[in-house]
Short mmCIF file of C-alpha atoms in Angstrom, two decimals:
data_model
loop_
_atom_site.label_atom_id
_atom_site.label_comp_id
_atom_site.label_asym_id
_atom_site.label_seq_id
_atom_site.Cartn_x
_atom_site.Cartn_y
_atom_site.Cartn_z
CA MET A 2 55.54 52.08 111.97
CA ASP A 3 59.02 53.85 112.89
CA THR A 4 58.93 55.62 116.21
CA ILE A 5 60.23 59.19 115.99
CA GLN A 6 62.22 60.86 118.62
CA LEU A 7 61.18 64.19 119.96
CA SER A 8 63.19 65.61 123.04
CA SER A 9 61.47 68.10 125.86
CA GLU A 10 62.26 69.86 128.87
CA ILE A 11 60.47 70.16 132.32
CA ARG A 12 58.77 73.46 132.17
CA THR A 13 57.66 75.41 135.62
CA GLN A 14 56.69 78.80 134.26
CA THR A 15 53.06 79.11 132.91
CA GLY A 16 50.88 82.11 131.67
CA LYS A 17 50.65 84.01 128.27
CA GLY A 18 53.69 85.76 129.05
CA SER A 19 55.70 83.15 129.60
CA ALA A 20 54.54 81.24 126.58
CA ARG A 21 55.09 84.12 124.38
CA THR A 22 58.90 84.06 125.51
CA LEU A 23 59.38 80.62 124.83
CA ARG A 24 57.75 81.06 121.56
CA SER A 25 60.05 84.23 120.52
CA THR A 26 63.41 81.81 121.09
CA GLY A 27 61.65 78.79 119.20
CA LYS A 28 60.61 77.00 121.91
CA LEU A 29 56.81 75.76 122.58
CA PRO A 30 54.75 75.01 125.58
CA ALA A 31 53.61 71.56 125.59
CA ILE A 32 51.84 69.42 128.25
CA LEU A 33 51.50 65.60 128.73
CA TYR A 34 48.92 63.63 130.30
CA GLY A 35 47.22 60.18 130.53
CA PRO A 36 45.11 57.84 132.48
CA GLU A 37 48.31 56.68 134.21
CA THR A 38 50.27 59.58 134.08
CA ASP A 39 50.63 62.69 136.32
CA THR A 40 50.41 65.75 134.01
CA ILE A 41 53.51 67.29 133.40
CA MET A 42 54.35 70.88 131.85
CA LEU A 43 57.08 70.81 129.15
CA THR A 44 58.73 72.52 126.70
CA LEU A 45 59.34 71.50 122.92
CA ASP A 46 61.80 72.41 120.34
CA CYS A 47 59.43 73.96 117.46
CA THR A 48 61.94 73.04 114.55
CA GLU A 49 62.07 69.55 116.10
CA LEU A 50 58.33 69.60 116.17
CA GLU A 51 58.00 70.62 112.88
CA LYS A 52 60.24 67.86 111.45
CA ALA A 53 58.59 65.04 113.08
CA LEU A 54 55.22 66.26 111.45
CA LYS A 55 56.11 67.20 108.03
CA GLY A 56 54.15 65.05 105.89
CA LYS A 57 52.24 63.25 108.34
CA SER A 58 49.09 63.70 110.32
CA ALA A 59 49.76 64.44 114.02
CA GLU A 60 47.18 62.12 115.28
CA SER A 61 48.86 59.06 113.59
CA ILE A 62 52.20 59.00 114.63
CA LEU A 63 53.80 57.50 117.63
CA LEU A 64 56.62 59.58 119.19
CA ASP A 65 59.67 58.21 121.62
CA LEU A 66 59.49 61.27 123.78
CA ARG A 67 62.62 62.08 125.71
CA ILE A 68 62.07 64.20 129.00
CA ASP A 69 65.14 66.11 130.33
CA SER A 70 64.35 67.24 134.03
CA GLY A 71 67.68 68.71 134.70
CA LYS A 72 68.72 65.96 137.24
CA LYS A 73 67.86 62.73 135.08
CA GLY A 74 66.11 61.89 132.10
CA GLN A 75 63.31 59.31 131.18
CA SER A 76 61.49 58.31 128.00
CA LYS A 77 57.72 57.87 127.26
CA LYS A 78 55.68 56.48 124.34
CA VAL A 79 52.97 59.37 123.56
CA MET A 80 50.82 60.46 120.90
CA ILE A 81 49.88 64.04 119.97
CA LYS A 82 46.34 64.63 121.06
CA GLU A 83 45.92 68.16 120.02
CA VAL A 84 48.02 70.98 118.34
CA GLN A 85 46.80 74.68 118.73
CA ARG A 86 48.06 76.77 115.85
CA ASP A 87 47.68 80.73 115.23
CA PRO A 88 44.70 80.78 112.66
CA VAL A 89 46.11 83.41 110.46
CA LYS A 90 50.08 82.84 110.32
CA ARG A 91 49.47 78.81 111.51
CA ASP A 92 52.33 78.97 113.59
CA TYR A 93 52.35 76.43 116.52
CA LEU A 94 51.09 77.60 119.70
CA HIS A 95 50.71 74.51 122.26
CA VAL A 96 51.00 71.03 122.02
CA ASP A 97 48.81 68.37 124.10
CA LEU A 98 50.67 64.88 124.44
CA PHE A 99 49.54 61.86 125.55
CA GLU A 100 51.10 58.83 127.08
CA ILE A 101 50.02 55.42 125.65
CA SER A 102 50.54 52.06 126.53
CA LEU A 103 52.31 49.54 124.48
CA LYS A 104 49.90 46.82 125.76
CA LYS A 105 46.51 48.62 124.99
CA GLU A 106 44.62 49.02 121.75
CA LEU A 107 44.50 52.57 120.33
CA GLU A 108 41.48 54.28 118.52
CA VAL A 109 42.88 56.77 115.78
CA ASP A 110 42.18 58.79 112.82
CA ILE A 111 44.28 57.78 110.03
CA PRO A 112 44.38 59.54 106.55
CA ILE A 113 43.40 57.74 103.36
CA HIS A 114 45.66 58.36 100.75
CA LEU A 115 44.77 57.57 97.17
CA VAL A 116 47.15 55.99 94.71
CA ASN A 117 47.27 56.39 90.88
CA THR A 118 44.47 58.24 88.73
CA PRO A 119 41.16 56.91 88.45
CA ILE A 120 40.13 55.77 84.70
CA GLY A 121 37.17 57.74 84.82
CA VAL A 122 39.32 60.84 85.45
CA THR A 123 41.20 60.27 82.47
CA GLU A 124 38.11 60.01 80.63
CA GLY A 125 36.56 63.62 81.66
CA GLY A 126 35.07 62.68 85.18
CA ILE A 127 35.49 64.74 88.21
CA LEU A 128 37.34 63.28 91.27
CA GLN A 129 35.33 63.89 94.74
CA HIS A 130 37.06 62.72 98.01
CA VAL A 131 34.52 62.51 100.43
CA ARG A 132 36.24 60.93 103.05
CA ARG A 133 39.82 61.75 103.85
CA GLU A 134 40.50 59.75 107.09
CA VAL A 135 38.78 56.61 108.58
CA LYS A 136 39.05 55.70 112.43
CA VAL A 137 40.91 52.47 113.20
CA SER A 138 41.88 50.61 116.36
CA CYS A 139 45.02 48.71 116.45
CA MET A 140 47.91 48.23 118.67
CA PRO A 141 50.65 50.82 118.79
CA ASP A 142 53.15 48.64 116.86
CA ASP A 143 50.91 48.43 114.08
CA LEU A 144 50.15 51.91 113.87
CA VAL A 145 50.82 53.35 110.18
CA ASP A 146 50.68 57.14 109.33
CA LYS A 147 48.79 56.86 106.32
CA ILE A 148 46.30 53.96 104.10
CA ASP A 149 47.04 53.72 100.69
CA VAL A 150 44.36 53.08 98.50
CA ASP A 151 44.87 52.15 94.57
CA VAL A 152 42.04 53.72 92.65
CA SER A 153 43.03 53.51 89.24
CA GLU A 154 40.13 51.11 88.20
CA LEU A 155 37.12 53.65 89.11
CA ASP A 156 35.33 54.56 86.36
CA ILE A 157 32.62 57.56 85.85
CA GLY A 158 29.85 56.83 87.69
CA GLN A 159 31.50 54.32 90.31
CA SER A 160 32.25 54.93 93.91
CA LEU A 161 34.75 53.64 96.78
CA HIS A 162 33.17 52.90 100.32
CA ILE A 163 34.82 52.04 103.53
CA GLY A 164 34.16 48.42 103.16
CA ASP A 165 36.25 48.28 99.81
CA ILE A 166 39.45 49.26 101.37
CA SER A 167 42.13 46.48 102.25
CA PHE A 168 43.45 47.56 105.63
CA PRO A 169 46.79 46.81 106.54
CA SER A 170 47.65 43.79 109.43
CA GLY A 171 46.78 44.61 112.88
CA LEU A 172 44.18 47.49 111.86
CA LYS A 173 40.51 47.22 112.28
CA SER A 174 38.15 49.87 110.63
CA LEU A 175 35.44 51.18 113.27
CA GLU A 176 33.32 52.95 110.46
CA ASP A 177 30.41 51.73 108.74
CA VAL A 178 31.46 50.01 105.49
CA ASP A 179 28.85 51.96 103.59
CA ILE A 180 30.52 55.01 104.12
CA THR A 181 31.37 56.59 100.74
CA VAL A 182 35.30 57.45 100.91
CA LEU A 183 35.31 58.78 97.14
CA THR A 184 33.27 59.14 93.91
CA VAL A 185 33.97 59.88 90.26
CA VAL A 186 31.16 61.99 88.97
CA ALA A 187 30.51 62.77 85.10
CA PRO A 188 31.52 66.41 84.17
CA ARG A 189 28.85 68.98 84.69
CA VAL A 190 26.58 69.26 81.45
CA ASP A 191 25.55 72.94 82.46
CA GLU A 192 29.02 74.16 81.34
CA VAL A 193 29.06 73.03 78.13
CA GLU A 194 25.21 74.36 77.51
CA GLU A 195 26.42 77.82 78.98
CA GLU A 196 29.40 77.77 76.11
CA GLU A 197 26.31 76.83 73.30
CA VAL A 198 24.09 79.66 75.08
CA GLU A 199 26.52 82.07 74.87
CA GLY A 200 27.36 81.41 71.23
CA GLU A 201 23.81 81.54 70.61
CA GLU A 202 23.35 84.67 72.21
CA VAL A 203 26.18 86.32 69.88
CA GLU A 204 24.90 85.10 66.72
CA GLU A 205 21.03 86.41 67.85
CA GLU A 206 23.21 89.75 68.43
CA ARG A 207 24.77 89.58 64.68
CA VAL A 208 20.84 88.95 63.72
CA GLU A 209 19.37 91.83 65.20
CA GLU A 210 22.34 93.92 63.85
CA THR A 211 21.80 92.86 60.28
CA GLU A 212 18.18 93.66 60.57
CA GLY A 213 18.21 97.16 62.12
CA GLU A 214 20.37 98.42 59.37
CA GLU A 215 19.02 100.39 56.60
CA PRO A 216 19.55 98.97 52.81
CA LYS A 217 21.99 100.44 50.89
CA SER A 218 21.51 102.16 47.80
CA GLU A 219 22.97 101.12 44.51
CA GLU A 220 25.66 104.18 44.56
CA GLU A 221 26.52 103.20 48.17
CA SER A 222 26.83 99.54 47.09
#
């Protein structure tokens, strides 16, 4: 997996007022920490972060963080631990970064990406995607941003479980093999029955209208 470059600067001011000021200029408050790292307050470029996260899961990407302290710069391998976003506008509010060791295994949630269309869906079935991520352990260099799973052979009534997935080299699943990832179910029969019932009701209304009419005289005919 390629490492994504991300720039940052040391931040000295804290508080909601300072954070609002930063965001108004296209910057974003962040914090870096780790088991062997002193906590560092940082400022990120919001546009650069959005570009780094585009089309990816925030927790499954590896970042090469460049920290500019004014006098000298340093680089650290980090992952995004948490991203806070505005519940309405969905704008980024704050980012937690976690420094990692390239010599230690990670435990991360990797998105499951479905490839192709199941046979059962082309025959009218409905795809139910139950589990969209899987927790794995791996070395940082083996990290991937998604796991592709070919579902083209699934027919109606069939399911795919964690144990059915072929994981990329270096990745080990930490999930129960019997966990259902997706299933293809038959179309709901009640929808068809509802259409039939509606047709019957219309027919009954017509019969009632006919029965309620007075017989026409020969002159009226």
